[in-house]
Coordinates of C-alpha atoms in Angstrom, one line a residue:
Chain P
X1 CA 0.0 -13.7 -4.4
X2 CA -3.0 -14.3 -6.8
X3 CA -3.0 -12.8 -9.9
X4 CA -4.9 -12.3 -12.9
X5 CA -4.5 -11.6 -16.6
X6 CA -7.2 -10.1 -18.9
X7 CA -6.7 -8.2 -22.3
X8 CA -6.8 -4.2 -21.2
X9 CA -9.8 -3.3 -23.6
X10 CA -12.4 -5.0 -25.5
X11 CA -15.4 -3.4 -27.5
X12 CA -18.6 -5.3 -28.1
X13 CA -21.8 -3.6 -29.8
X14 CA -25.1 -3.4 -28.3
X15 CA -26.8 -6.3 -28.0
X16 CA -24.4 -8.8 -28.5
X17 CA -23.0 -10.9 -25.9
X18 CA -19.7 -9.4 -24.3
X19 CA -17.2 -12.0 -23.7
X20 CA -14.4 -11.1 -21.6
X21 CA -11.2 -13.9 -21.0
X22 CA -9.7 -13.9 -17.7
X23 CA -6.6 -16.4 -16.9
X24 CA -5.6 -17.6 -13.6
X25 CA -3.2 -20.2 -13.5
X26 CA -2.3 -19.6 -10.1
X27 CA -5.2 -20.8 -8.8
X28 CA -5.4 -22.7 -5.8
X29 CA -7.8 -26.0 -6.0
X30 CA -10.2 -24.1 -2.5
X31 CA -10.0 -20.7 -4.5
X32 CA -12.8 -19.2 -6.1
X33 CA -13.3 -16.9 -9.1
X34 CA -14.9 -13.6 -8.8
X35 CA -15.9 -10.9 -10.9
X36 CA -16.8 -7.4 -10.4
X37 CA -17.3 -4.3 -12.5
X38 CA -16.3 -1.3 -11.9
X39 CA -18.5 2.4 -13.7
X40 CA -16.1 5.0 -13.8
X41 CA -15.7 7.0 -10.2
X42 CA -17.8 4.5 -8.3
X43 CA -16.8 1.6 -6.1
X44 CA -16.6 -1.7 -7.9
X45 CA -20.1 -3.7 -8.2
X46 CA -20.1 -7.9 -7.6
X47 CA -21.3 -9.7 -10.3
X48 CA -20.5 -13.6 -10.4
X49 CA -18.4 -15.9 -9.0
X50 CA -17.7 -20.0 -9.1
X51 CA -15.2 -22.9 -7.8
X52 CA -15.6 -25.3 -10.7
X53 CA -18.8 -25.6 -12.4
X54 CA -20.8 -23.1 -14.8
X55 CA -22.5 -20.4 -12.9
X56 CA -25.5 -17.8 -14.3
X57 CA -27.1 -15.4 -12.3
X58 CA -29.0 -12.7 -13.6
X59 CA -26.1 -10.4 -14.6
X60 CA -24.1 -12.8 -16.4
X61 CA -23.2 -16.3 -16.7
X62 CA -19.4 -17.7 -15.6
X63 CA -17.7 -20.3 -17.8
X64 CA -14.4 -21.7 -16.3
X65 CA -12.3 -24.0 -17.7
X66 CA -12.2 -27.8 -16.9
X67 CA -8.4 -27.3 -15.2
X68 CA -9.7 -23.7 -13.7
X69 CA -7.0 -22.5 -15.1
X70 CA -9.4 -19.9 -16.9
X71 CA -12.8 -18.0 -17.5
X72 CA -14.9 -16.2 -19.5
X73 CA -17.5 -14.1 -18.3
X74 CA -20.1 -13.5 -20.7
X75 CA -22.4 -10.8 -21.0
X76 CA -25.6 -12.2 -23.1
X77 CA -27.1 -9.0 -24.2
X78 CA -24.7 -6.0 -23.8
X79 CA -26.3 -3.1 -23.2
X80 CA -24.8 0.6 -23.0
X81 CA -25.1 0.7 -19.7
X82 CA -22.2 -2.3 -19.2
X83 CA -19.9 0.2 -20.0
X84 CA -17.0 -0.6 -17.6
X85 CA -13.9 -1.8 -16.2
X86 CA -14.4 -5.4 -15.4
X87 CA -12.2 -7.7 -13.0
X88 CA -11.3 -10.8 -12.4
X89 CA -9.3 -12.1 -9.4
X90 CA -9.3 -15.2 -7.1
X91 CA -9.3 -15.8 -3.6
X92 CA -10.1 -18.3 -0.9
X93 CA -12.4 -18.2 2.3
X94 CA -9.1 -16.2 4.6
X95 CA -7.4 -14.6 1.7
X96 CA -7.2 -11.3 2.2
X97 CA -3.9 -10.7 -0.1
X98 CA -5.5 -10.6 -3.2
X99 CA -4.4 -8.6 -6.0
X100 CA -6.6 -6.3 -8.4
X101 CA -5.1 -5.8 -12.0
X102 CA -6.1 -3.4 -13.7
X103 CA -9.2 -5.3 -15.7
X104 CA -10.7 -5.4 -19.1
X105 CA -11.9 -1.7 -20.4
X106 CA -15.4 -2.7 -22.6
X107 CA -17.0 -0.2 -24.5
X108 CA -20.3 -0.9 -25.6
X109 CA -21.0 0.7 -28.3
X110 CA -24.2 1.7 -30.2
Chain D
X1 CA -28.3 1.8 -2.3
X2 CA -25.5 -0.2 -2.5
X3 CA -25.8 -0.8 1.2
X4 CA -22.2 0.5 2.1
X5 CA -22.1 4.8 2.3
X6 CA -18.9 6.9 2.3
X7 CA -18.9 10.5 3.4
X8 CA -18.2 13.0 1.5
X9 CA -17.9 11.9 -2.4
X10 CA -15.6 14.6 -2.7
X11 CA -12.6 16.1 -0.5
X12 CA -10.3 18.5 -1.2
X13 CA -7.8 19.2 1.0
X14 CA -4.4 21.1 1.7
X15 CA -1.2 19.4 2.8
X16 CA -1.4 20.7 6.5
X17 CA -5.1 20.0 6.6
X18 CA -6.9 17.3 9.3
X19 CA -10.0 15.7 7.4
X20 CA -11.3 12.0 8.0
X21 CA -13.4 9.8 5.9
X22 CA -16.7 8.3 6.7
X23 CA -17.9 4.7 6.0
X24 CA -21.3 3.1 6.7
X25 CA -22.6 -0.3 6.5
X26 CA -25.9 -1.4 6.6
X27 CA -25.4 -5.2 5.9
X28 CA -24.7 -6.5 9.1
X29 CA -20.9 -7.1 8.0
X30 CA -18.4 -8.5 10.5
X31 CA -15.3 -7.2 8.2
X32 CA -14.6 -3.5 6.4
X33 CA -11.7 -2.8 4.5
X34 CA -10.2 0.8 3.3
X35 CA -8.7 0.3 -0.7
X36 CA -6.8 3.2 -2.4
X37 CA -7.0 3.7 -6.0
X38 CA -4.8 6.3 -8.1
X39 CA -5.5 6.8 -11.5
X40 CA -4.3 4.0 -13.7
X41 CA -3.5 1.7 -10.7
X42 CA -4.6 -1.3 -9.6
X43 CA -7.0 -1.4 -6.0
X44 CA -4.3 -1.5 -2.9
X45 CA -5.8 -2.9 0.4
X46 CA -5.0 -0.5 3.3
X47 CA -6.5 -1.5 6.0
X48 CA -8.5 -4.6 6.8
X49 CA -10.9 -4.7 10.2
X50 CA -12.5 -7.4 11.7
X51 CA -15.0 -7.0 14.4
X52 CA -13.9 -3.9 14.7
X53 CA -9.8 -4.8 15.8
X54 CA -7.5 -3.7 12.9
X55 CA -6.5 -7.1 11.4
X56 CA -4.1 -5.6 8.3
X57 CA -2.3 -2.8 7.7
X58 CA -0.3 -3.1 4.6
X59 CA 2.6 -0.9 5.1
X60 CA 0.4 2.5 5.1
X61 CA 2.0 5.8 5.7
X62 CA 0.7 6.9 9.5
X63 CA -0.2 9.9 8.1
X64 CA -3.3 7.5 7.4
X65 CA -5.1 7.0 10.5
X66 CA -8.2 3.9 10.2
X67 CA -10.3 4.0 13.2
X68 CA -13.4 1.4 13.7
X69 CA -15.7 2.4 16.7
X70 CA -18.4 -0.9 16.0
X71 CA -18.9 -3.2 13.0
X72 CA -21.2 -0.7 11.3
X73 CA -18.7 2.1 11.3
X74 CA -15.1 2.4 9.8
X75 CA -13.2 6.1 9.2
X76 CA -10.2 7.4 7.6
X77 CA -8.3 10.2 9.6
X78 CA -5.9 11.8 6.9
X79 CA -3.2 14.1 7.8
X80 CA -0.1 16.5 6.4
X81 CA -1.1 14.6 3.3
X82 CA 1.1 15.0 -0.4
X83 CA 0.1 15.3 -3.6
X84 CA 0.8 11.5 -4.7
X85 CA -1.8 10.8 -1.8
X86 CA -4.3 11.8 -4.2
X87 CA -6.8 9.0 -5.2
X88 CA -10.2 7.3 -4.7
X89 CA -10.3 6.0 -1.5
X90 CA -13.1 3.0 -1.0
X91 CA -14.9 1.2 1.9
X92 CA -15.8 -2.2 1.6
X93 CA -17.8 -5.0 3.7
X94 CA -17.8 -8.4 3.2
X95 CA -19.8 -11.0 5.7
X96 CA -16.4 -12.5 7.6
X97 CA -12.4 -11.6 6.8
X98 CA -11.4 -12.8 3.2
X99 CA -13.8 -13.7 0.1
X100 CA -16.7 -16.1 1.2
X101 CA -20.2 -15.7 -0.4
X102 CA -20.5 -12.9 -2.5
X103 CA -17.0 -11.2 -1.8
X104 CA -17.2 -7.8 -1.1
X105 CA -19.9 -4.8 -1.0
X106 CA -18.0 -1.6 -2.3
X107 CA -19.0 2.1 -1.2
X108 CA -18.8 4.7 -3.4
X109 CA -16.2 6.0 -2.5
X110 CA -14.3 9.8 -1.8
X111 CA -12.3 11.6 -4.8
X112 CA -10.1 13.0 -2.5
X113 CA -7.1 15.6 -4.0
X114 CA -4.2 17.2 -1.9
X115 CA -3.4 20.9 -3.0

């Protein structure tokens, strides 16, 4: 089963950029990475995803590691609004067992 | 509009109660998915449709009943429900079965709690 590992909580103030780690070791070589963010009591939001290279879209931008063994999504210009529970999992084209930790708590603060 | 609406946001329900859950997509999907999610747990896949023919059901109680009349539509007929059955339960799209593209488009889901 895929699974993830990111620290619990992380605080970043506003304005900064946000960079939250995310390791994946498991990952297969056809397996993407996605990230989503979840504000409390709402369904969780898609932000990014990548297979290999560098990805920026205009949420965030998605660093993963040469071996893919690891990413960072980064967060240029927190504002109070990204406030959230952010996750990272992986999962290929016909995956549909894929497991949701429990993600990175950030607190922006002012 | 996050292009995927549950019905109601909030339920709450006795044990002997019948109530069902309501999920809407307006995305032109091919695959919805039911997730449960208790406080302080991880999302737990339920029930996976594709094309409307139930493709997963990951060891769910039958006191949770999925039913998917078309593509668009997808409920949640709950039943003689417990207490621990307490959670937010969420709808999801996603373009075909699995992760392709841009993964999944989440509802926001029902708080639903069992008195």
């Amino acid at each position: 089963d895929a699974k993830t590992t990111q620290p619990p909580s992380m605080d970043c103030a506003e304005g900064r950029a946000a960079n939250l780690p995310c390791n994946h070791s498991t990952i297969s070589g056809n397996e993407y990475v996605y990230w989503y963010r979840q504000i409390h009591s709402q369904g969780p939001q898609y932000i990014i995803h990548g297979l290999k290279n560098n990805e920026t879209n205009e949420m965030a931008s998605l660093i993963i590691t040469e071996d893919r063994k690891s990413s960072t999504l980064i967060l240029p210009h927190a504002t109070l609004r990204d406030t959230a529970v952010y996750y990272c999992i992986h999962g290929a084209g016909n995956n549909r067992k894929l497991i949701w930790g429990l993600g990175t708590s950030l607190a922006v603060n002012p | 509009e996050t292009g995927v609406t549950q019905t109601p946001r909030h339920l709450v329900m006795g044990m002997t109660n019948k109530k069902s859950l309501k999920c809407e997509q307006h995305l032109g999907h091919n695959a919805m998915y039911w997730y449960k999610q208790s406080a302080k747990k991880p999302l737990e896949l339920m029930f996976v449709y594709s094309l409307e023919e139930r493709v997963e059901n990951n060891s769910v109680p039958s006191r949770f009943s999925p039913e998917c009349p078309n593509s668009s539509h997808l409920f949640l007929h709950l039943h003689t429900l417990q207490p621990e059955d307490s959670a937010l339960y969420l709808c999801a799209s996603s373009q075909e079965i699995g992760y392709t593209g841009k993964g999944y488009t989440f509802g926001s889901g029902t708080r639903l709690t069992v008195v």
